[in-house]
Amino acid sequence: MPRVERSRSNVSPRLSFYVHIPYCVKRCGYCDFNTYTPAELQGPDLAAVSANYIDAVIQEIEMASSSVGNAEVPTIFFGGGTPSLMPSADLARVISAIREKFELANDAEITIEVNPDSVSEQFLAHMREAGANRISMGMQSAAPHVLETLDRTHKPVNVARAVEQARKNGYEHVSVDLIYGTPGESFADWKTSVESALALPIDHISAYALIVERGTKLAAQVARGELVMPSDDETAEKYLYADESFEAAGFTWYELSNWSKPGGECRHNI
């Protein structure tokens, strides 16, 4: 979970935390991450499971403290899975534990990945009070049929609502994720997704080419011929359009699949 950067001098090491939240309402067909749905838990409800999971996360934080000693924490990233499914009080416990065991930098970047449908204004407000200052939202596409192919459950209209709520609650940085190259996605669909993202009050965009991961539902659908992946040329054309559009809107490419406005870079990733 923690990533340590040791200085060449006698200055304390810097320790960044990635906190994985492995729960989703439904597993997306393309996802090969370590996640669990309510049906797979087959036991207590998510609230009970999440409390135990957070207890284990805090134990890891304490173990890291014993191993590393005093360290400055410049970034914390809650990813998943779907962190916004968790009770905000549980995620706040993690931030408090890190503050207690380490020196959280005054300008620390604390990111929460959220789903447009599961995130609430109350969740956003509570996490902002706990210190979170950056939101990363899984938009993926503005085309309903593309979201359906990806097994995404949210409605496109809820993306704008959630972004506006994040800004309203004082989040300094808001990012959206896009995916291109989904079977059945036309160039016009991708153009609409890019334009919809750029219309939002955000300062960061991630755009990923869809990858068929072995063992996923998507891989099985492609193997059976139910879905056909686009050609490399089609995928490249979509990337070039996105890059040109983002640059024209004031976003600069800075890392792998990420673009940001000045000062909007995700510091956890660089």
PDB file of C-alpha atoms in Angstrom:
ATOM      1  CA  MET A   1       0.000   0.000   0.000  1.00  0.00           C
ATOM      2  CA  PRO A   2       2.626   2.653   0.860  1.00  0.00           C
ATOM      3  CA  ARG A   3       5.269   3.902  -1.577  1.00  0.00           C
ATOM      4  CA  VAL A   4       8.487   5.195  -0.005  1.00  0.00           C
ATOM      5  CA  GLU A   5      10.798   7.816  -1.507  1.00  0.00           C
ATOM      6  CA  ARG A   6      14.066   8.133   0.399  1.00  0.00           C
ATOM      7  CA  SER A   7      16.055  11.334   0.250  1.00  0.00           C
ATOM      8  CA  ARG A   8      19.818  11.333  -0.252  1.00  0.00           C
ATOM      9  CA  SER A   9      20.190  13.600   2.766  1.00  0.00           C
ATOM     10  CA  ASN A  10      19.150  12.985   6.373  1.00  0.00           C
ATOM     11  CA  VAL A  11      15.694  14.380   5.706  1.00  0.00           C
ATOM     12  CA  SER A  12      12.809  12.052   6.621  1.00  0.00           C
ATOM     13  CA  PRO A  13      11.561   9.809   3.810  1.00  0.00           C
ATOM     14  CA  ARG A  14       8.400  10.683   1.907  1.00  0.00           C
ATOM     15  CA  LEU A  15       5.665   8.072   1.992  1.00  0.00           C
ATOM     16  CA  SER A  16       2.658   8.094  -0.359  1.00  0.00           C
ATOM     17  CA  PHE A  17      -0.360   5.887   0.304  1.00  0.00           C
ATOM     18  CA  TYR A  18      -2.607   4.094  -2.174  1.00  0.00           C
ATOM     19  CA  VAL A  19      -5.657   2.731  -0.336  1.00  0.00           C
ATOM     20  CA  HIS A  20      -7.556   0.118  -2.333  1.00  0.00           C
ATOM     21  CA  ILE A  21     -11.304  -0.159  -1.730  1.00  0.00           C
ATOM     22  CA  PRO A  22     -12.300  -3.488  -3.342  1.00  0.00           C
ATOM     23  CA  TYR A  23     -16.088  -3.136  -3.479  1.00  0.00           C
ATOM     24  CA  CYS A  24     -18.416  -2.446  -6.418  1.00  0.00           C
ATOM     25  CA  VAL A  25     -22.172  -2.657  -6.957  1.00  0.00           C
ATOM     26  CA  LYS A  26     -21.446  -4.511 -10.205  1.00  0.00           C
ATOM     27  CA  ARG A  27     -18.180  -5.604 -11.804  1.00  0.00           C
ATOM     28  CA  CYS A  28     -17.527  -3.898 -15.129  1.00  0.00           C
ATOM     29  CA  GLY A  29     -16.997  -6.379 -17.947  1.00  0.00           C
ATOM     30  CA  TYR A  30     -13.511  -5.087 -18.778  1.00  0.00           C
ATOM     31  CA  CYS A  31     -12.196  -4.869 -15.209  1.00  0.00           C
ATOM     32  CA  ASP A  32      -9.600  -7.297 -13.854  1.00  0.00           C
ATOM     33  CA  PHE A  33      -8.951  -5.450 -10.588  1.00  0.00           C
ATOM     34  CA  ASN A  34      -9.391  -7.085  -7.187  1.00  0.00           C
ATOM     35  CA  THR A  35     -13.042  -6.225  -6.494  1.00  0.00           C
ATOM     36  CA  TYR A  36     -16.076  -7.841  -4.869  1.00  0.00           C
ATOM     37  CA  THR A  37     -19.787  -7.318  -5.469  1.00  0.00           C
ATOM     38  CA  PRO A  38     -22.538  -7.739  -2.827  1.00  0.00           C
ATOM     39  CA  ALA A  39     -23.495 -11.106  -4.341  1.00  0.00           C
ATOM     40  CA  GLU A  40     -19.915 -12.353  -3.967  1.00  0.00           C
ATOM     41  CA  LEU A  41     -19.655 -11.280  -0.332  1.00  0.00           C
ATOM     42  CA  GLN A  42     -22.497 -13.681   0.595  1.00  0.00           C
ATOM     43  CA  GLY A  43     -22.693 -12.527   4.146  1.00  0.00           C
ATOM     44  CA  PRO A  44     -22.931  -9.296   6.115  1.00  0.00           C
ATOM     45  CA  ASP A  45     -23.936  -6.096   4.390  1.00  0.00           C
ATOM     46  CA  LEU A  46     -21.308  -3.762   2.973  1.00  0.00           C
ATOM     47  CA  ALA A  47     -21.343  -1.489   6.032  1.00  0.00           C
ATOM     48  CA  ALA A  48     -20.301  -4.366   8.297  1.00  0.00           C
ATOM     49  CA  VAL A  49     -17.708  -5.687   5.861  1.00  0.00           C
ATOM     50  CA  SER A  50     -16.269  -2.239   5.210  1.00  0.00           C
ATOM     51  CA  ALA A  51     -15.733  -1.523   8.902  1.00  0.00           C
ATOM     52  CA  ASN A  52     -13.670  -4.703   9.259  1.00  0.00           C
ATOM     53  CA  TYR A  53     -11.755  -3.917   6.084  1.00  0.00           C
ATOM     54  CA  ILE A  54     -10.895  -0.418   7.279  1.00  0.00           C
ATOM     55  CA  ASP A  55      -9.702  -1.878  10.587  1.00  0.00           C
ATOM     56  CA  ALA A  56      -7.277  -4.019   8.557  1.00  0.00           C
ATOM     57  CA  VAL A  57      -6.145  -1.002   6.510  1.00  0.00           C
ATOM     58  CA  ILE A  58      -5.395   0.915   9.696  1.00  0.00           C
ATOM     59  CA  GLN A  59      -3.371  -2.038  10.986  1.00  0.00           C
ATOM     60  CA  GLU A  60      -1.283  -1.846   7.794  1.00  0.00           C
ATOM     61  CA  ILE A  61      -0.747   1.868   8.376  1.00  0.00           C
ATOM     62  CA  GLU A  62       0.494   1.101  11.882  1.00  0.00           C
ATOM     63  CA  MET A  63       2.815  -1.601  10.494  1.00  0.00           C
ATOM     64  CA  ALA A  64       4.188   0.872   7.941  1.00  0.00           C
ATOM     65  CA  SER A  65       4.836   3.341  10.736  1.00  0.00           C
ATOM     66  CA  SER A  66       6.780   0.733  12.707  1.00  0.00           C
ATOM     67  CA  SER A  67       8.834  -0.174   9.638  1.00  0.00           C
ATOM     68  CA  VAL A  68       9.515   3.251   8.128  1.00  0.00           C
ATOM     69  CA  GLY A  69       9.440   5.497  11.164  1.00  0.00           C
ATOM     70  CA  ASN A  70       8.795   9.197  10.809  1.00  0.00           C
ATOM     71  CA  ALA A  71       7.884  10.141   7.241  1.00  0.00           C
ATOM     72  CA  GLU A  72       6.166  12.959   5.411  1.00  0.00           C
ATOM     73  CA  VAL A  73       3.061  11.985   3.433  1.00  0.00           C
ATOM     74  CA  PRO A  74       2.608  14.139   0.298  1.00  0.00           C
ATOM     75  CA  THR A  75      -0.253  12.160  -1.300  1.00  0.00           C
ATOM     76  CA  ILE A  76      -3.041   9.730  -0.424  1.00  0.00           C
ATOM     77  CA  PHE A  77      -5.096   8.045  -3.152  1.00  0.00           C
ATOM     78  CA  PHE A  78      -8.285   6.077  -2.467  1.00  0.00           C
ATOM     79  CA  GLY A  79      -8.900   3.862  -5.503  1.00  0.00           C
ATOM     80  CA  GLY A  80     -10.926   0.819  -6.293  1.00  0.00           C
ATOM     81  CA  GLY A  81     -13.297  -0.635  -6.715  1.00  0.00           C
ATOM     82  CA  THR A  82     -15.633   2.151  -5.707  1.00  0.00           C
ATOM     83  CA  PRO A  83     -14.495   4.192  -2.686  1.00  0.00           C
ATOM     84  CA  SER A  84     -17.698   6.268  -2.802  1.00  0.00           C
ATOM     85  CA  LEU A  85     -19.672   3.132  -1.819  1.00  0.00           C
ATOM     86  CA  MET A  86     -17.972   3.187   1.577  1.00  0.00           C
ATOM     87  CA  PRO A  87     -19.317   5.143   4.537  1.00  0.00           C
ATOM     88  CA  SER A  88     -17.425   8.424   4.491  1.00  0.00           C
ATOM     89  CA  ALA A  89     -16.695   8.015   8.202  1.00  0.00           C
ATOM     90  CA  ASP A  90     -14.671   4.877   7.417  1.00  0.00           C
ATOM     91  CA  LEU A  91     -12.521   6.617   4.803  1.00  0.00           C
ATOM     92  CA  ALA A  92     -12.066   9.536   7.196  1.00  0.00           C
ATOM     93  CA  ARG A  93     -10.737   7.045   9.759  1.00  0.00           C
ATOM     94  CA  VAL A  94      -7.959   6.116   7.339  1.00  0.00           C
ATOM     95  CA  ILE A  95      -6.935   9.745   6.835  1.00  0.00           C
ATOM     96  CA  SER A  96      -6.958  10.274  10.611  1.00  0.00           C
ATOM     97  CA  ALA A  97      -4.781   7.188  11.135  1.00  0.00           C
ATOM     98  CA  ILE A  98      -2.226   8.436   8.614  1.00  0.00           C
ATOM     99  CA  ARG A  99      -2.225  11.847  10.288  1.00  0.00           C
ATOM    100  CA  GLU A 100      -1.672  10.194  13.654  1.00  0.00           C
ATOM    101  CA  LYS A 101       1.225   7.977  12.560  1.00  0.00           C
ATOM    102  CA  PHE A 102       2.946  10.214   9.999  1.00  0.00           C
ATOM    103  CA  GLU A 103       3.472  13.852   9.111  1.00  0.00           C
ATOM    104  CA  LEU A 104       0.815  14.747   6.558  1.00  0.00           C
ATOM    105  CA  ALA A 105       2.211  17.505   4.329  1.00  0.00           C
ATOM    106  CA  ASN A 106       0.487  20.878   4.601  1.00  0.00           C
ATOM    107  CA  ASP A 107      -0.255  20.768   0.872  1.00  0.00           C
ATOM    108  CA  ALA A 108      -1.006  17.041   0.775  1.00  0.00           C
ATOM    109  CA  GLU A 109      -3.036  15.826  -2.194  1.00  0.00           C
ATOM    110  CA  ILE A 110      -5.829  13.474  -1.084  1.00  0.00           C
ATOM    111  CA  THR A 111      -7.752  11.886  -3.951  1.00  0.00           C
ATOM    112  CA  ILE A 112     -11.013   9.933  -3.800  1.00  0.00           C
ATOM    113  CA  GLU A 113     -12.218   7.920  -6.791  1.00  0.00           C
ATOM    114  CA  VAL A 114     -16.001   8.152  -7.092  1.00  0.00           C
ATOM    115  CA  ASN A 115     -18.832   6.754  -9.180  1.00  0.00           C
ATOM    116  CA  PRO A 116     -21.290   9.385 -10.498  1.00  0.00           C
ATOM    117  CA  ASP A 117     -24.283   7.376  -9.257  1.00  0.00           C
ATOM    118  CA  SER A 118     -23.083   6.313  -5.810  1.00  0.00           C
ATOM    119  CA  VAL A 119     -21.483   9.570  -4.693  1.00  0.00           C
ATOM    120  CA  SER A 120     -23.675  11.922  -2.657  1.00  0.00           C
ATOM    121  CA  GLU A 121     -23.302  15.531  -1.634  1.00  0.00           C
ATOM    122  CA  GLN A 122     -23.158  14.402   1.993  1.00  0.00           C
ATOM    123  CA  PHE A 123     -20.279  12.033   1.168  1.00  0.00           C
ATOM    124  CA  LEU A 124     -18.413  14.792  -0.675  1.00  0.00           C
ATOM    125  CA  ALA A 125     -18.923  17.275   2.160  1.00  0.00           C
ATOM    126  CA  HIS A 126     -17.767  14.830   4.829  1.00  0.00           C
ATOM    127  CA  MET A 127     -14.674  13.783   2.889  1.00  0.00           C
ATOM    128  CA  ARG A 128     -13.783  17.415   2.233  1.00  0.00           C
ATOM    129  CA  GLU A 129     -13.964  18.059   5.979  1.00  0.00           C
ATOM    130  CA  ALA A 130     -11.690  15.051   6.504  1.00  0.00           C
ATOM    131  CA  GLY A 131      -9.065  16.602   4.212  1.00  0.00           C
ATOM    132  CA  ALA A 132      -9.795  15.223   0.739  1.00  0.00           C
ATOM    133  CA  ASN A 133      -9.169  17.862  -1.927  1.00  0.00           C
ATOM    134  CA  ARG A 134      -9.225  15.955  -5.221  1.00  0.00           C
ATOM    135  CA  ILE A 135     -11.948  13.892  -6.904  1.00  0.00           C
ATOM    136  CA  SER A 136     -11.412  11.398  -9.728  1.00  0.00           C
ATOM    137  CA  MET A 137     -14.673  10.420 -11.416  1.00  0.00           C
ATOM    138  CA  GLY A 138     -15.344   7.425 -13.631  1.00  0.00           C
ATOM    139  CA  MET A 139     -17.174   9.017 -16.557  1.00  0.00           C
ATOM    140  CA  GLN A 140     -15.866   6.590 -19.257  1.00  0.00           C
ATOM    141  CA  SER A 141     -18.313   7.723 -21.968  1.00  0.00           C
ATOM    142  CA  ALA A 142     -21.219  10.064 -22.668  1.00  0.00           C
ATOM    143  CA  ALA A 143     -22.904   7.471 -24.904  1.00  0.00           C
ATOM    144  CA  PRO A 144     -25.414   5.255 -23.045  1.00  0.00           C
ATOM    145  CA  HIS A 145     -24.910   2.269 -25.363  1.00  0.00           C
ATOM    146  CA  VAL A 146     -21.126   2.425 -24.799  1.00  0.00           C
ATOM    147  CA  LEU A 147     -21.628   2.473 -21.026  1.00  0.00           C
ATOM    148  CA  GLU A 148     -23.932  -0.529 -21.380  1.00  0.00           C
ATOM    149  CA  THR A 149     -21.277  -2.465 -23.318  1.00  0.00           C
ATOM    150  CA  LEU A 150     -18.764  -1.654 -20.574  1.00  0.00           C
ATOM    151  CA  ASP A 151     -21.272  -2.747 -17.886  1.00  0.00           C
ATOM    152  CA  ARG A 152     -21.138   0.704 -16.342  1.00  0.00           C
ATOM    153  CA  THR A 153     -24.217   1.424 -14.240  1.00  0.00           C
ATOM    154  CA  HIS A 154     -24.282   5.228 -14.119  1.00  0.00           C
ATOM    155  CA  LYS A 155     -26.303   7.614 -16.257  1.00  0.00           C
ATOM    156  CA  PRO A 156     -24.318  10.216 -18.255  1.00  0.00           C
ATOM    157  CA  VAL A 157     -26.405  13.075 -16.834  1.00  0.00           C
ATOM    158  CA  ASN A 158     -25.206  12.256 -13.315  1.00  0.00           C
ATOM    159  CA  VAL A 159     -21.592  13.037 -14.193  1.00  0.00           C
ATOM    160  CA  ALA A 160     -22.244  16.779 -14.508  1.00  0.00           C
ATOM    161  CA  ARG A 161     -24.299  16.745 -11.308  1.00  0.00           C
ATOM    162  CA  ALA A 162     -21.536  15.025  -9.339  1.00  0.00           C
ATOM    163  CA  VAL A 163     -18.810  17.324 -10.715  1.00  0.00           C
ATOM    164  CA  GLU A 164     -20.852  20.385  -9.777  1.00  0.00           C
ATOM    165  CA  GLN A 165     -21.391  19.020  -6.265  1.00  0.00           C
ATOM    166  CA  ALA A 166     -17.662  18.410  -5.874  1.00  0.00           C
ATOM    167  CA  ARG A 167     -16.875  21.983  -6.869  1.00  0.00           C
ATOM    168  CA  LYS A 168     -19.651  23.291  -4.622  1.00  0.00           C
ATOM    169  CA  ASN A 169     -18.081  21.477  -1.670  1.00  0.00           C
ATOM    170  CA  GLY A 170     -14.695  23.066  -2.254  1.00  0.00           C
ATOM    171  CA  TYR A 171     -12.676  20.390  -4.042  1.00  0.00           C
ATOM    172  CA  GLU A 172      -9.682  22.120  -5.603  1.00  0.00           C
ATOM    173  CA  HIS A 173      -9.118  19.494  -8.285  1.00  0.00           C
ATOM    174  CA  VAL A 174     -11.637  17.390 -10.203  1.00  0.00           C
ATOM    175  CA  SER A 175     -10.736  14.784 -12.823  1.00  0.00           C
ATOM    176  CA  VAL A 176     -12.785  12.531 -15.096  1.00  0.00           C
ATOM    177  CA  ASP A 177     -11.767   9.228 -16.674  1.00  0.00           C
ATOM    178  CA  LEU A 178     -12.636   8.377 -20.269  1.00  0.00           C
ATOM    179  CA  ILE A 179     -12.271   5.094 -22.164  1.00  0.00           C
ATOM    180  CA  TYR A 180     -11.973   4.882 -25.944  1.00  0.00           C
ATOM    181  CA  GLY A 181     -12.027   1.885 -28.260  1.00  0.00           C
ATOM    182  CA  THR A 182     -15.099   0.141 -26.866  1.00  0.00           C
ATOM    183  CA  PRO A 183     -16.765  -2.277 -29.307  1.00  0.00           C
ATOM    184  CA  GLY A 184     -19.600  -0.436 -31.029  1.00  0.00           C
ATOM    185  CA  GLU A 185     -18.270   3.021 -30.171  1.00  0.00           C
ATOM    186  CA  SER A 186     -18.296   5.234 -33.272  1.00  0.00           C
ATOM    187  CA  PHE A 187     -16.023   8.200 -33.813  1.00  0.00           C
ATOM    188  CA  ALA A 188     -19.097  10.411 -33.297  1.00  0.00           C
ATOM    189  CA  ASP A 189     -19.696   8.716 -29.917  1.00  0.00           C
ATOM    190  CA  TRP A 190     -16.104   9.427 -28.877  1.00  0.00           C
ATOM    191  CA  LYS A 191     -16.329  13.015 -30.088  1.00  0.00           C
ATOM    192  CA  THR A 192     -19.444  13.515 -27.955  1.00  0.00           C
ATOM    193  CA  SER A 193     -17.684  12.046 -24.908  1.00  0.00           C
ATOM    194  CA  VAL A 194     -14.666  14.327 -25.326  1.00  0.00           C
ATOM    195  CA  GLU A 195     -16.851  17.399 -25.822  1.00  0.00           C
ATOM    196  CA  SER A 196     -19.007  16.491 -22.810  1.00  0.00           C
ATOM    197  CA  ALA A 197     -15.937  16.113 -20.601  1.00  0.00           C
ATOM    198  CA  LEU A 198     -14.474  19.427 -21.744  1.00  0.00           C
ATOM    199  CA  ALA A 199     -17.767  21.179 -20.941  1.00  0.00           C
ATOM    200  CA  LEU A 200     -17.351  20.280 -17.255  1.00  0.00           C
ATOM    201  CA  PRO A 201     -15.579  22.482 -14.652  1.00  0.00           C
ATOM    202  CA  ILE A 202     -12.603  20.112 -14.336  1.00  0.00           C
ATOM    203  CA  ASP A 203      -8.826  20.528 -14.426  1.00  0.00           C
ATOM    204  CA  HIS A 204      -7.740  16.976 -15.262  1.00  0.00           C
ATOM    205  CA  ILE A 205      -8.684  14.258 -17.751  1.00  0.00           C
ATOM    206  CA  SER A 206      -7.502  10.661 -18.032  1.00  0.00           C
ATOM    207  CA  ALA A 207      -8.206   8.861 -21.318  1.00  0.00           C
ATOM    208  CA  TYR A 208      -7.462   5.153 -21.601  1.00  0.00           C
ATOM    209  CA  ALA A 209      -7.621   2.802 -24.567  1.00  0.00           C
ATOM    210  CA  LEU A 210      -9.789  -0.190 -23.708  1.00  0.00           C
ATOM    211  CA  ILE A 211      -7.654  -3.278 -23.117  1.00  0.00           C
ATOM    212  CA  VAL A 212      -9.060  -6.805 -23.256  1.00  0.00           C
ATOM    213  CA  GLU A 213      -7.769  -8.406 -20.055  1.00  0.00           C
ATOM    214  CA  ARG A 214      -7.631 -12.189 -19.811  1.00  0.00           C
ATOM    215  CA  GLY A 215     -10.264 -13.700 -17.552  1.00  0.00           C
ATOM    216  CA  THR A 216     -12.743 -10.835 -17.834  1.00  0.00           C
ATOM    217  CA  LYS A 217     -16.292 -10.932 -19.156  1.00  0.00           C
ATOM    218  CA  LEU A 218     -15.163  -8.710 -22.039  1.00  0.00           C
ATOM    219  CA  ALA A 219     -12.441 -11.185 -23.027  1.00  0.00           C
ATOM    220  CA  ALA A 220     -15.005 -13.986 -23.149  1.00  0.00           C
ATOM    221  CA  GLN A 221     -17.394 -11.892 -25.255  1.00  0.00           C
ATOM    222  CA  VAL A 222     -14.629 -11.050 -27.732  1.00  0.00           C
ATOM    223  CA  ALA A 223     -13.477 -14.686 -27.884  1.00  0.00           C
ATOM    224  CA  ARG A 224     -17.020 -15.827 -28.670  1.00  0.00           C
ATOM    225  CA  GLY A 225     -17.370 -13.199 -31.386  1.00  0.00           C
ATOM    226  CA  GLU A 226     -20.158 -11.369 -29.559  1.00  0.00           C
ATOM    227  CA  LEU A 227     -18.116  -8.174 -29.510  1.00  0.00           C
ATOM    228  CA  VAL A 228     -15.541  -6.994 -32.046  1.00  0.00           C
ATOM    229  CA  MET A 229     -12.697  -4.742 -30.978  1.00  0.00           C
ATOM    230  CA  PRO A 230     -11.885  -1.758 -33.237  1.00  0.00           C
ATOM    231  CA  SER A 231      -8.789  -1.699 -35.421  1.00  0.00           C
ATOM    232  CA  ASP A 232      -5.563  -0.119 -34.211  1.00  0.00           C
ATOM    233  CA  ASP A 233      -6.058   2.661 -36.764  1.00  0.00           C
ATOM    234  CA  GLU A 234      -9.516   3.490 -35.388  1.00  0.00           C
ATOM    235  CA  THR A 235      -8.193   3.558 -31.839  1.00  0.00           C
ATOM    236  CA  ALA A 236      -5.237   5.751 -32.836  1.00  0.00           C
ATOM    237  CA  GLU A 237      -7.582   8.181 -34.582  1.00  0.00           C
ATOM    238  CA  LYS A 238      -9.589   8.563 -31.381  1.00  0.00           C
ATOM    239  CA  TYR A 239      -6.445   9.152 -29.327  1.00  0.00           C
ATOM    240  CA  LEU A 240      -5.233  11.851 -31.718  1.00  0.00           C
ATOM    241  CA  TYR A 241      -8.614  13.577 -31.655  1.00  0.00           C
ATOM    242  CA  ALA A 242      -8.635  13.552 -27.850  1.00  0.00           C
ATOM    243  CA  ASP A 243      -5.078  14.859 -27.576  1.00  0.00           C
ATOM    244  CA  GLU A 244      -5.744  17.711 -30.008  1.00  0.00           C
ATOM    245  CA  SER A 245      -9.046  18.589 -28.321  1.00  0.00           C
ATOM    246  CA  PHE A 246      -7.587  18.568 -24.827  1.00  0.00           C
ATOM    247  CA  GLU A 247      -4.627  20.712 -25.878  1.00  0.00           C
ATOM    248  CA  ALA A 248      -6.957  23.215 -27.573  1.00  0.00           C
ATOM    249  CA  ALA A 249      -8.953  23.470 -24.336  1.00  0.00           C
ATOM    250  CA  GLY A 250      -5.882  24.295 -22.236  1.00  0.00           C
ATOM    251  CA  PHE A 251      -4.984  20.794 -21.036  1.00  0.00           C
ATOM    252  CA  THR A 252      -1.381  19.601 -21.377  1.00  0.00           C
ATOM    253  CA  TRP A 253      -0.344  15.956 -21.707  1.00  0.00           C
ATOM    254  CA  TYR A 254       2.020  15.121 -18.844  1.00  0.00           C
ATOM    255  CA  GLU A 255       1.961  11.407 -18.061  1.00  0.00           C
ATOM    256  CA  LEU A 256       0.894   8.275 -19.927  1.00  0.00           C
ATOM    257  CA  SER A 257      -2.856   8.762 -20.366  1.00  0.00           C
ATOM    258  CA  ASN A 258      -3.261  12.006 -18.435  1.00  0.00           C
ATOM    259  CA  TRP A 259      -3.822  15.660 -19.329  1.00  0.00           C
ATOM    260  CA  SER A 260      -4.229  18.599 -16.970  1.00  0.00           C
ATOM    261  CA  LYS A 261      -4.594  22.320 -16.783  1.00  0.00           C
ATOM    262  CA  PRO A 262      -1.671  24.156 -15.110  1.00  0.00           C
ATOM    263  CA  GLY A 263      -1.407  23.005 -11.496  1.00  0.00           C
ATOM    264  CA  GLY A 264      -3.943  20.228 -11.995  1.00  0.00           C
ATOM    265  CA  GLU A 265      -1.515  17.328 -12.376  1.00  0.00           C
ATOM    266  CA  CYS A 266      -2.159  14.314 -10.161  1.00  0.00           C
ATOM    267  CA  ARG A 267       0.895  14.440  -7.904  1.00  0.00           C
ATOM    268  CA  HIS A 268       0.339  10.872  -6.725  1.00  0.00           C
ATOM    269  CA  ASN A 269       1.171   9.630 -10.239  1.00  0.00           C
ATOM    270  CA  ILE A 270       4.349  11.644 -10.846  1.00  0.00           C
TER     271      ILE A 270
END
